[in-house]
Coordinates of C-alpha atoms and ligand atoms in Angstrom, one line a residue:
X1 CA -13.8 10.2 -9.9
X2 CA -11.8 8.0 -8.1
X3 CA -7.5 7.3 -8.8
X4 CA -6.2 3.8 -8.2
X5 CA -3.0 3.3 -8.3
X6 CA -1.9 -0.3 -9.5
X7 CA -4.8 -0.8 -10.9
X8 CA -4.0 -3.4 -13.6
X9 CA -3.8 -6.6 -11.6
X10 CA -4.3 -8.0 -8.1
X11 CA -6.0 -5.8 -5.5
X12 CA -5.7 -2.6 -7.6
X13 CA -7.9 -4.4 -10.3
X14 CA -10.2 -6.1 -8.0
X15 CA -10.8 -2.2 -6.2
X16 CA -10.9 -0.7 -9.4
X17 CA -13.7 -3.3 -10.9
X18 CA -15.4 -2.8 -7.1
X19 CA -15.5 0.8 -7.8
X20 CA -16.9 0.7 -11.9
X21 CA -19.7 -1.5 -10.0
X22 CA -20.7 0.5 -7.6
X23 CA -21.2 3.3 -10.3
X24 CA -17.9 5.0 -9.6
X25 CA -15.5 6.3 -13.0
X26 CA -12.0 5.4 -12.1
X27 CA -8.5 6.5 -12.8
X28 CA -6.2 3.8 -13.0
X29 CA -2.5 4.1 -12.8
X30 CA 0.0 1.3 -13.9
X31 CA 3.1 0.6 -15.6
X32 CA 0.7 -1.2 -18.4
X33 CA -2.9 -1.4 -19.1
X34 CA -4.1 1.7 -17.3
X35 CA -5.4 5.3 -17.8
X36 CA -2.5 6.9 -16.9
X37 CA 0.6 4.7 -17.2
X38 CA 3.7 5.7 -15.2
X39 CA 6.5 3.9 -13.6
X40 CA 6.1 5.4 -9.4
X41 CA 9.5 4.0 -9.0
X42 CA 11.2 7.2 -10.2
X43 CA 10.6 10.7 -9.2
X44 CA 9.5 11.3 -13.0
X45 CA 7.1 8.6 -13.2
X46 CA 5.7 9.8 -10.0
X47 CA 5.6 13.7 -11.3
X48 CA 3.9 11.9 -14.4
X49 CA 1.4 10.0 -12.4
X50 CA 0.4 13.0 -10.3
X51 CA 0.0 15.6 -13.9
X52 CA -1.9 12.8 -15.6
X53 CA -4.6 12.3 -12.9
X54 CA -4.9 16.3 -12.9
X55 CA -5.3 16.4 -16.1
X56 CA -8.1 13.7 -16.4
X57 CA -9.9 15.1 -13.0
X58 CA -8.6 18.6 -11.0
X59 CA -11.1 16.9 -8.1
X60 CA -10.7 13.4 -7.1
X61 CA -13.6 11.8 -4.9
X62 CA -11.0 9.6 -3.6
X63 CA -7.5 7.4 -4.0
X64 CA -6.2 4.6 -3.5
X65 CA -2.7 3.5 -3.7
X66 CA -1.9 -0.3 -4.4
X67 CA 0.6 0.1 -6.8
X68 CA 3.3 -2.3 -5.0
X69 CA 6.1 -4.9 -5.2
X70 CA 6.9 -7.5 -3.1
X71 CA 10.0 -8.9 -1.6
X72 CA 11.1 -11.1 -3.9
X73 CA 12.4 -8.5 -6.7
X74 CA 15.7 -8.5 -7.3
X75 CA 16.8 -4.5 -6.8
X76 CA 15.4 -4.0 -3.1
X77 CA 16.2 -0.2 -3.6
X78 CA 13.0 -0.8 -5.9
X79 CA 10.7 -1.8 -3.1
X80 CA 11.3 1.4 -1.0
X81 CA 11.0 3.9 -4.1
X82 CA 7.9 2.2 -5.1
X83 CA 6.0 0.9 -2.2
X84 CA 6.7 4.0 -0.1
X85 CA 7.9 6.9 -2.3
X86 CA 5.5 5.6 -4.8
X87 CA 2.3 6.1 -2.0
X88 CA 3.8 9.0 -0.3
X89 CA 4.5 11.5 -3.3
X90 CA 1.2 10.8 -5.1
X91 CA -0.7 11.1 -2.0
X92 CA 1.3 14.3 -1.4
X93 CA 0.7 15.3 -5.0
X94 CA -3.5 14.7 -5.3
X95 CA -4.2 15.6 -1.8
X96 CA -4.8 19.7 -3.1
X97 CA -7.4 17.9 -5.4
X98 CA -9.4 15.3 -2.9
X99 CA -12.7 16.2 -1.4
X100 CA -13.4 12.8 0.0
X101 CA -10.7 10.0 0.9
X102 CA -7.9 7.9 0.4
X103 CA -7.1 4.3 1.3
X104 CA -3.2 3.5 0.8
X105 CA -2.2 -0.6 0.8
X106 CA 0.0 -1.0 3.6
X107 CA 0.9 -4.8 4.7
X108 CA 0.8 -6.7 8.0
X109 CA 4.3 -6.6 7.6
X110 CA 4.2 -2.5 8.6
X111 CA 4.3 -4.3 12.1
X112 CA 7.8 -6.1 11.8
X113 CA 9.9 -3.1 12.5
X114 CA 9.5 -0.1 14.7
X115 CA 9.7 3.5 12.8
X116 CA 12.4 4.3 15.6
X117 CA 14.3 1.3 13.9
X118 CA 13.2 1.7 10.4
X119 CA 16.5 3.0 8.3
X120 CA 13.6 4.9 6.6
X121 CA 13.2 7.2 9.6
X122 CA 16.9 8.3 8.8
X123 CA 17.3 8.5 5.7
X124 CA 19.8 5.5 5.7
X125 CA 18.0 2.8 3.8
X126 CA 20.4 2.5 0.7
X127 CA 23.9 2.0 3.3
X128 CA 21.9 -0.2 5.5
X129 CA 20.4 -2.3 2.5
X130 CA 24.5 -2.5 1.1
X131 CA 25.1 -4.5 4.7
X132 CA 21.8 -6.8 4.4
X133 CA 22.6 -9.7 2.6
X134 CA 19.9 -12.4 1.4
X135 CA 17.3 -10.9 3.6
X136 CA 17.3 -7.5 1.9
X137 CA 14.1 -7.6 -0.1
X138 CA 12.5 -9.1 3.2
X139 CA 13.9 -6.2 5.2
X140 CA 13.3 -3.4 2.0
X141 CA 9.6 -4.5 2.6
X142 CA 8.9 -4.1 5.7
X143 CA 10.4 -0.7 6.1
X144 CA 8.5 0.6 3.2
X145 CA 5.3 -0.4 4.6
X146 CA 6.0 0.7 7.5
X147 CA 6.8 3.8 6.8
X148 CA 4.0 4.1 4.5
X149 CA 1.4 3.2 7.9
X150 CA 3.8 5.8 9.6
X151 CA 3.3 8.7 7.0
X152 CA -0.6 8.1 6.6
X153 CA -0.5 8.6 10.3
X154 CA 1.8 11.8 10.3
X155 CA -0.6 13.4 7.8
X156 CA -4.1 13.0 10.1
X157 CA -4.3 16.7 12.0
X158 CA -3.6 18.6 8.4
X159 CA -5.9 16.4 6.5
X160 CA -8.4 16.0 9.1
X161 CA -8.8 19.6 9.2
X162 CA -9.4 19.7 5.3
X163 CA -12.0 16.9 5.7
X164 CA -10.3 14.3 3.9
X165 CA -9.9 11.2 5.7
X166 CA -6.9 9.2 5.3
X167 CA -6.6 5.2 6.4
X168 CA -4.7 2.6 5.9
X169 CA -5.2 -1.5 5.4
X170 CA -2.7 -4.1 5.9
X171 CA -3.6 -7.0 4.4
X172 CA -1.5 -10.7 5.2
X173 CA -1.3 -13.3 2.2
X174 CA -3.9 -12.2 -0.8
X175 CA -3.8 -14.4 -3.6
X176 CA -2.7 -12.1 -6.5
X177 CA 0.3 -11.7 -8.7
X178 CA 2.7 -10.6 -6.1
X179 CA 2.4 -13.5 -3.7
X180 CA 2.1 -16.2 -6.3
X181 CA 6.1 -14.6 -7.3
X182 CA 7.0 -14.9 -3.7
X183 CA 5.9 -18.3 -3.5
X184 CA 8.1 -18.7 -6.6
X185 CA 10.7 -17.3 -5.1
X186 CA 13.4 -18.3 -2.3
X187 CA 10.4 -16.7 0.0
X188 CA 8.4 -19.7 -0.8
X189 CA 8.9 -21.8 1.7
X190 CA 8.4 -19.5 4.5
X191 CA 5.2 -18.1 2.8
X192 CA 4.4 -21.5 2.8
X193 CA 5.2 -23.0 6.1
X194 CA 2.9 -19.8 7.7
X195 CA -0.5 -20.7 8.3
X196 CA -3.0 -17.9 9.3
X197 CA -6.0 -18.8 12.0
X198 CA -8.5 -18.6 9.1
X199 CA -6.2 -21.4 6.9
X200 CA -6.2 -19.8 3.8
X201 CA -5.3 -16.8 1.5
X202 CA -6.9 -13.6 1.2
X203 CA -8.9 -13.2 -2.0
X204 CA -8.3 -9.6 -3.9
X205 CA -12.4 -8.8 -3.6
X206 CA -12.3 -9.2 0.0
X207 CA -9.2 -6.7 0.5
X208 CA -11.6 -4.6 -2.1
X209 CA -14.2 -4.6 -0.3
X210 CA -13.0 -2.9 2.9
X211 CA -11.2 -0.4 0.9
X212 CA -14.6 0.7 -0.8
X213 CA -16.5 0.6 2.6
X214 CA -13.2 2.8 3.9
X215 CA -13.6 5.3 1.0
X216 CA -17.4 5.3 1.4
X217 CA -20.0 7.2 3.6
X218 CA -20.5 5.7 6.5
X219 CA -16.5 5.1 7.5
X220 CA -17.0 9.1 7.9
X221 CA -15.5 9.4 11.1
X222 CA -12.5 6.5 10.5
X223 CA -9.6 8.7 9.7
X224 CA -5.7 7.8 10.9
X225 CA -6.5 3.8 11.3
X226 CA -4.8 1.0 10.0
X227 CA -7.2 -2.3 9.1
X228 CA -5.5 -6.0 9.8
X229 CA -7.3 -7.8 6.8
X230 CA -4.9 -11.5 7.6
X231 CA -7.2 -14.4 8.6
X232 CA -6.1 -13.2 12.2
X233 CA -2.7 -13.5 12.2
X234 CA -1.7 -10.0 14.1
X235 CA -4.3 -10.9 16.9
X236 CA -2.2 -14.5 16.9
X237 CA 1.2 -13.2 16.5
X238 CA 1.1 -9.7 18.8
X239 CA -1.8 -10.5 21.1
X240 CA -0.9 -7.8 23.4
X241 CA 0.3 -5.0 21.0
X242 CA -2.5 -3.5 19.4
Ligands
NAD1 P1 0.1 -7.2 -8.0 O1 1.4 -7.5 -8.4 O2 -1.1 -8.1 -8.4 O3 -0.3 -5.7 -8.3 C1 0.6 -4.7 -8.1 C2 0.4 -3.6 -9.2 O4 1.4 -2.6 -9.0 C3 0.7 -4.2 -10.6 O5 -0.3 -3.9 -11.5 C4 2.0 -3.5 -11.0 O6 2.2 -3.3 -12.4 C5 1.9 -2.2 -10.2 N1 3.2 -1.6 -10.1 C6 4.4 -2.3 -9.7 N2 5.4 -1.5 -9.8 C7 5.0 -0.3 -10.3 C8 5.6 0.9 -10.7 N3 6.9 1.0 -10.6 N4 4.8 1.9 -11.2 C9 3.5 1.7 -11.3 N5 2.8 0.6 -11.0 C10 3.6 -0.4 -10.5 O7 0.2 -7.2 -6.4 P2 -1.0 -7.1 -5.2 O8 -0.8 -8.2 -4.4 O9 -2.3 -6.7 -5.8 O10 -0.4 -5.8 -4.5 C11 -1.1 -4.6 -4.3 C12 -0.6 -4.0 -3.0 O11 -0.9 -4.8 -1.9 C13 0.9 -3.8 -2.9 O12 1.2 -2.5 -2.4 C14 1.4 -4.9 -2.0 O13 2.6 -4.6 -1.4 C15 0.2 -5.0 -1.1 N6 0.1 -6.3 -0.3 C16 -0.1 -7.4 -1.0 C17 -0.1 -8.6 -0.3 C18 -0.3 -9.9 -1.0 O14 -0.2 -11.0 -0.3 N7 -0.7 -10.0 -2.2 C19 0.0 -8.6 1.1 C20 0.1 -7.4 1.7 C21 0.2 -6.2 1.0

Protein backbone atom coordinates (compact mmCIF):
# COMPACT_ATOMS: atom_id res chain seq x y z
CA UNK A 1 0.00 0.00 0.00
CA UNK A 2 1.30 3.08 -1.16
CA UNK A 3 0.01 7.08 0.21
CA UNK A 4 0.12 9.87 -2.31
CA UNK A 5 -0.45 12.90 -1.26
CA UNK A 6 -2.18 15.29 -3.89
CA UNK A 7 -3.22 12.72 -5.67
CA UNK A 8 -6.22 14.16 -7.56
CA UNK A 9 -4.57 16.12 -10.31
CA UNK A 10 -1.16 16.86 -11.85
CA UNK A 11 1.75 14.79 -10.82
CA UNK A 12 -0.04 13.25 -7.81
CA UNK A 13 -2.54 11.74 -10.31
CA UNK A 14 -0.16 10.81 -12.90
CA UNK A 15 2.09 8.85 -9.75
CA UNK A 16 -0.88 7.60 -8.42
CA UNK A 17 -2.24 6.03 -11.91
CA UNK A 18 1.73 4.87 -12.37
CA UNK A 19 1.39 3.05 -9.20
CA UNK A 20 -2.46 1.24 -9.79
CA UNK A 21 -0.48 0.08 -13.16
CA UNK A 22 2.23 -1.36 -11.86
CA UNK A 23 -0.01 -3.46 -9.55
CA UNK A 24 0.35 -1.17 -6.51
CA UNK A 25 -3.21 -0.22 -4.17
CA UNK A 26 -2.84 3.46 -3.41
CA UNK A 27 -3.89 5.82 -0.80
CA UNK A 28 -4.68 9.08 -2.18
CA UNK A 29 -4.92 12.21 -0.17
CA UNK A 30 -6.52 15.47 -1.50
CA UNK A 31 -8.76 18.34 -0.69
CA UNK A 32 -11.31 16.49 -3.27
CA UNK A 33 -11.56 13.33 -5.13
CA UNK A 34 -9.39 11.17 -2.97
CA UNK A 35 -9.35 8.36 -0.34
CA UNK A 36 -8.67 10.31 2.42
CA UNK A 37 -9.58 13.95 1.87
CA UNK A 38 -7.92 16.59 4.08
CA UNK A 39 -6.83 20.08 3.76
CA UNK A 40 -2.53 19.79 4.76
CA UNK A 41 -2.74 23.43 5.13
CA UNK A 42 -3.86 23.34 8.76
CA UNK A 43 -2.46 21.36 11.54
CA UNK A 44 -5.97 19.49 11.73
CA UNK A 45 -6.06 18.61 8.19
CA UNK A 46 -2.61 17.31 8.52
CA UNK A 47 -3.55 15.30 11.96
CA UNK A 48 -6.58 14.08 9.71
CA UNK A 49 -4.42 13.08 6.77
CA UNK A 50 -1.92 11.16 8.97
CA UNK A 51 -5.18 9.15 11.17
CA UNK A 52 -6.85 8.44 7.93
CA UNK A 53 -3.96 6.69 6.13
CA UNK A 54 -3.49 4.68 9.52
CA UNK A 55 -6.58 3.72 9.53
CA UNK A 56 -6.78 2.41 5.91
CA UNK A 57 -3.10 0.80 6.16
CA UNK A 58 -0.90 0.62 9.82
CA UNK A 59 2.12 -0.31 7.16
CA UNK A 60 2.71 1.73 4.15
CA UNK A 61 5.08 0.25 1.33
CA UNK A 62 5.78 3.73 0.51
CA UNK A 63 4.80 7.77 0.21
CA UNK A 64 4.83 10.26 -1.71
CA UNK A 65 4.05 13.78 -1.05
CA UNK A 66 2.88 16.05 -4.07
CA UNK A 67 0.19 17.76 -2.51
CA UNK A 68 1.41 21.51 -3.47
CA UNK A 69 0.58 25.03 -4.44
CA UNK A 70 2.32 27.25 -6.50
CA UNK A 71 3.24 30.89 -6.31
CA UNK A 72 0.59 32.46 -7.75
CA UNK A 73 -2.03 31.95 -4.70
CA UNK A 74 -3.05 34.82 -3.23
CA UNK A 75 -2.33 34.07 0.80
CA UNK A 76 1.54 33.12 0.51
CA UNK A 77 1.32 32.10 4.35
CA UNK A 78 -0.61 29.13 2.39
CA UNK A 79 2.34 27.99 0.37
CA UNK A 80 4.64 27.50 3.42
CA UNK A 81 1.92 25.63 5.60
CA UNK A 82 1.12 23.50 2.66
CA UNK A 83 4.14 22.86 0.56
CA UNK A 84 6.39 22.42 3.64
CA UNK A 85 4.39 21.83 6.82
CA UNK A 86 2.05 19.91 4.61
CA UNK A 87 5.28 17.30 3.45
CA UNK A 88 7.09 17.53 6.70
CA UNK A 89 4.24 16.61 9.39
CA UNK A 90 2.83 13.70 7.26
CA UNK A 91 6.23 12.45 6.57
CA UNK A 92 6.87 12.80 10.28
CA UNK A 93 3.52 11.28 11.01
CA UNK A 94 3.67 7.79 8.59
CA UNK A 95 7.33 7.37 8.98
CA UNK A 96 6.50 4.76 12.30
CA UNK A 97 4.44 2.90 9.61
CA UNK A 98 6.86 2.78 6.30
CA UNK A 99 8.83 -0.31 5.58
CA UNK A 100 10.00 0.82 2.25
CA UNK A 101 10.26 4.58 0.89
CA UNK A 102 9.23 7.89 0.39
CA UNK A 103 9.65 10.35 -2.56
CA UNK A 104 8.56 14.06 -1.44
CA UNK A 105 8.06 16.83 -4.63
CA UNK A 106 10.52 19.31 -4.00
CA UNK A 107 11.10 22.06 -6.98
CA UNK A 108 14.16 23.27 -8.84
CA UNK A 109 13.29 26.32 -7.14
CA UNK A 110 14.68 24.52 -3.62
CA UNK A 111 17.98 26.00 -5.20
CA UNK A 112 17.02 29.82 -5.22
CA UNK A 113 17.74 30.47 -1.62
CA UNK A 114 20.23 29.11 0.80
CA UNK A 115 18.72 27.37 4.15
CA UNK A 116 21.22 29.80 5.98
CA UNK A 117 19.00 32.56 4.27
CA UNK A 118 15.76 30.83 4.21
CA UNK A 119 13.35 32.87 6.94
CA UNK A 120 12.23 29.18 7.36
CA UNK A 121 15.46 28.23 9.11
CA UNK A 122 14.32 30.86 11.86
CA UNK A 123 11.21 30.59 12.29
CA UNK A 124 10.57 34.17 10.75
CA UNK A 125 8.69 33.52 7.56
CA UNK A 126 5.24 35.21 8.50
CA UNK A 127 7.32 38.94 9.56
CA UNK A 128 9.56 38.57 6.62
CA UNK A 129 6.57 37.68 4.24
CA UNK A 130 4.65 41.16 5.87
CA UNK A 131 7.94 43.18 4.36
CA UNK A 132 7.83 41.19 0.79
CA UNK A 133 5.70 42.95 -1.41
CA UNK A 134 4.59 41.60 -4.99
CA UNK A 135 7.26 39.03 -4.93
CA UNK A 136 5.87 37.25 -1.84
CA UNK A 137 4.32 34.11 -3.38
CA UNK A 138 7.67 33.90 -5.49
CA UNK A 139 9.69 34.12 -2.30
CA UNK A 140 6.97 31.83 -0.02
CA UNK A 141 7.88 29.21 -2.74
CA UNK A 142 11.08 28.91 -2.78
CA UNK A 143 11.64 28.75 0.96
CA UNK A 144 9.10 26.03 1.26
CA UNK A 145 10.81 23.87 -1.09
CA UNK A 146 13.71 24.49 0.15
CA UNK A 147 13.17 23.64 3.29
CA UNK A 148 11.36 20.73 2.28
CA UNK A 149 14.89 19.42 0.25
CA UNK A 150 16.57 20.57 3.63
CA UNK A 151 14.36 18.47 6.07
CA UNK A 152 14.40 15.19 3.73
CA UNK A 153 18.11 15.65 4.11
CA UNK A 154 18.11 16.26 8.02
CA UNK A 155 16.10 13.03 8.34
CA UNK A 156 18.73 10.52 6.41
CA UNK A 157 20.99 8.99 9.55
CA UNK A 158 17.54 8.16 11.62
CA UNK A 159 15.83 6.85 8.61
CA UNK A 160 18.60 5.22 7.06
CA UNK A 161 19.16 3.31 10.12
CA UNK A 162 15.33 2.10 10.05
CA UNK A 163 15.88 1.13 6.36
CA UNK A 164 13.64 3.44 4.84
CA UNK A 165 15.00 5.53 2.22
CA UNK A 166 14.06 9.01 1.79
CA UNK A 167 14.72 11.28 -1.63
CA UNK A 168 13.71 14.00 -3.05
CA UNK A 169 12.92 15.33 -6.91
CA UNK A 170 12.80 18.76 -8.04
CA UNK A 171 11.16 18.97 -11.02
CA UNK A 172 11.30 22.60 -13.37
CA UNK A 173 8.02 23.55 -15.52
CA UNK A 174 5.50 20.28 -15.67
CA UNK A 175 2.56 20.85 -17.51
CA UNK A 176 -0.26 20.35 -14.86
CA UNK A 177 -2.74 22.49 -13.07
CA UNK A 178 -0.40 24.51 -11.05
CA UNK A 179 1.76 25.94 -13.84
CA UNK A 180 -1.06 26.35 -16.29
CA UNK A 181 -2.40 29.11 -13.05
CA UNK A 182 1.05 30.55 -12.94
CA UNK A 183 0.97 31.15 -16.54
CA UNK A 184 -2.34 32.79 -15.82
CA UNK A 185 -1.07 34.68 -13.35
CA UNK A 186 1.20 37.92 -13.08
CA UNK A 187 4.05 35.00 -13.12
CA UNK A 188 3.21 34.41 -16.69
CA UNK A 189 5.43 36.16 -18.42
CA UNK A 190 8.46 35.17 -16.67
CA UNK A 191 7.32 31.46 -16.86
CA UNK A 192 7.10 32.22 -20.20
CA UNK A 193 10.14 34.16 -21.29
CA UNK A 194 12.28 30.95 -19.52
CA UNK A 195 13.28 28.48 -21.86
CA UNK A 196 14.88 25.17 -20.57
CA UNK A 197 17.85 23.36 -22.83
CA UNK A 198 15.25 20.70 -23.73
CA UNK A 199 12.55 23.59 -25.04
CA UNK A 200 9.68 22.34 -23.57
CA UNK A 201 7.53 21.40 -20.47
CA UNK A 202 7.73 18.53 -18.31
CA UNK A 203 4.88 16.08 -18.81
CA UNK A 204 3.26 14.73 -15.29
CA UNK A 205 4.23 10.79 -16.47
CA UNK A 206 7.73 11.60 -16.83
CA UNK A 207 8.07 13.32 -13.18
CA UNK A 208 6.04 9.80 -12.36
CA UNK A 209 8.11 7.79 -13.61
CA UNK A 210 11.29 8.64 -11.71
CA UNK A 211 9.29 8.83 -8.54
CA UNK A 212 8.18 5.07 -9.10
CA UNK A 213 11.79 3.96 -10.17
CA UNK A 214 12.88 6.10 -6.69
CA UNK A 215 10.27 4.14 -4.56
CA UNK A 216 11.17 0.93 -6.35
CA UNK A 217 13.85 -1.86 -5.91
CA UNK A 218 16.66 -1.28 -7.52
CA UNK A 219 17.06 2.71 -6.28
CA UNK A 220 17.94 0.58 -3.00
CA UNK A 221 20.90 2.27 -2.08
CA UNK A 222 19.68 6.08 -3.30
CA UNK A 223 18.73 7.54 0.06
CA UNK A 224 19.32 11.54 1.00
CA UNK A 225 19.37 12.74 -2.95
CA UNK A 226 17.64 15.22 -4.59
CA UNK A 227 16.70 14.44 -8.60
CA UNK A 228 16.83 17.74 -11.13
CA UNK A 229 13.92 16.49 -13.50
CA UNK A 230 14.03 20.36 -15.68
CA UNK A 231 15.06 19.87 -19.34
CA UNK A 232 18.55 20.84 -17.87
CA UNK A 233 18.12 23.94 -16.57
CA UNK A 234 20.15 23.59 -13.05
CA UNK A 235 23.22 22.18 -15.15
CA UNK A 236 22.57 25.60 -17.44
CA UNK A 237 21.85 27.93 -14.72
CA UNK A 238 24.44 26.62 -11.63
CA UNK A 239 27.05 24.81 -13.78
CA UNK A 240 29.45 24.73 -11.00
CA UNK A 241 27.18 24.22 -7.94
CA UNK A 242 26.11 20.82 -7.84
P1 LIG B 1 -1.58 20.32 -9.21
O1 LIG B 1 -2.24 21.60 -8.84
O2 LIG B 1 -1.96 19.67 -10.48
O3 LIG B 1 -1.72 19.26 -8.03
C1 LIG B 1 -1.53 19.63 -6.70
C2 LIG B 1 -2.50 18.83 -5.83
O4 LIG B 1 -2.26 19.24 -4.47
C3 LIG B 1 -3.97 19.12 -6.17
O5 LIG B 1 -4.69 17.93 -6.35
C4 LIG B 1 -4.45 19.89 -4.95
O6 LIG B 1 -5.83 19.70 -4.64
C5 LIG B 1 -3.54 19.35 -3.87
N1 LIG B 1 -3.52 20.30 -2.75
C6 LIG B 1 -3.32 21.63 -2.82
N2 LIG B 1 -3.52 22.18 -1.62
C7 LIG B 1 -3.85 21.18 -0.77
C8 LIG B 1 -4.20 21.13 0.60
N3 LIG B 1 -4.28 22.24 1.34
N4 LIG B 1 -4.48 19.92 1.14
C9 LIG B 1 -4.45 18.79 0.39
N5 LIG B 1 -4.14 18.78 -0.92
C10 LIG B 1 -3.85 19.97 -1.49
O7 LIG B 1 -0.02 20.66 -9.21
P2 LIG B 1 1.27 19.80 -9.62
O8 LIG B 1 2.02 20.62 -10.58
O9 LIG B 1 0.95 18.38 -9.93
O10 LIG B 1 2.06 19.88 -8.25
C11 LIG B 1 2.50 18.73 -7.53
C12 LIG B 1 3.75 19.10 -6.77
O11 LIG B 1 4.79 19.38 -7.72
C13 LIG B 1 3.61 20.36 -5.92
O12 LIG B 1 4.26 20.16 -4.68
C14 LIG B 1 4.33 21.41 -6.72
O13 LIG B 1 4.85 22.45 -5.92
C15 LIG B 1 5.43 20.57 -7.35
N6 LIG B 1 6.05 21.17 -8.54
C16 LIG B 1 5.29 21.42 -9.64
C17 LIG B 1 5.90 22.00 -10.74
C18 LIG B 1 5.13 22.31 -11.99
O14 LIG B 1 5.67 23.04 -12.86
N7 LIG B 1 3.93 21.80 -12.17
C19 LIG B 1 7.27 22.31 -10.71
C20 LIG B 1 8.00 22.02 -9.57
C21 LIG B 1 7.38 21.44 -8.48
Amino acid sequence: MIAVTGAASGIGAAVASALRTAGHRVIGVDLRDAEVCADLSTSDGRRAAIGGVLDRAPELDGLVLCAGVGPHVPDPMQIIEVNYRGAVEVLDGLFPALRGAAVAVSSSASTMVRWADNPISRGTEAAALADAGEFAGHLAYSWSKNAVTVAVRQRVAEWGAAGVRLNTVAPGAVDTPLLQAGLASRYGDAIRSYQPPIARHGTPEEVAALIVYLLGPHAGYIHGAQFAIDGGSDALMRPTEF
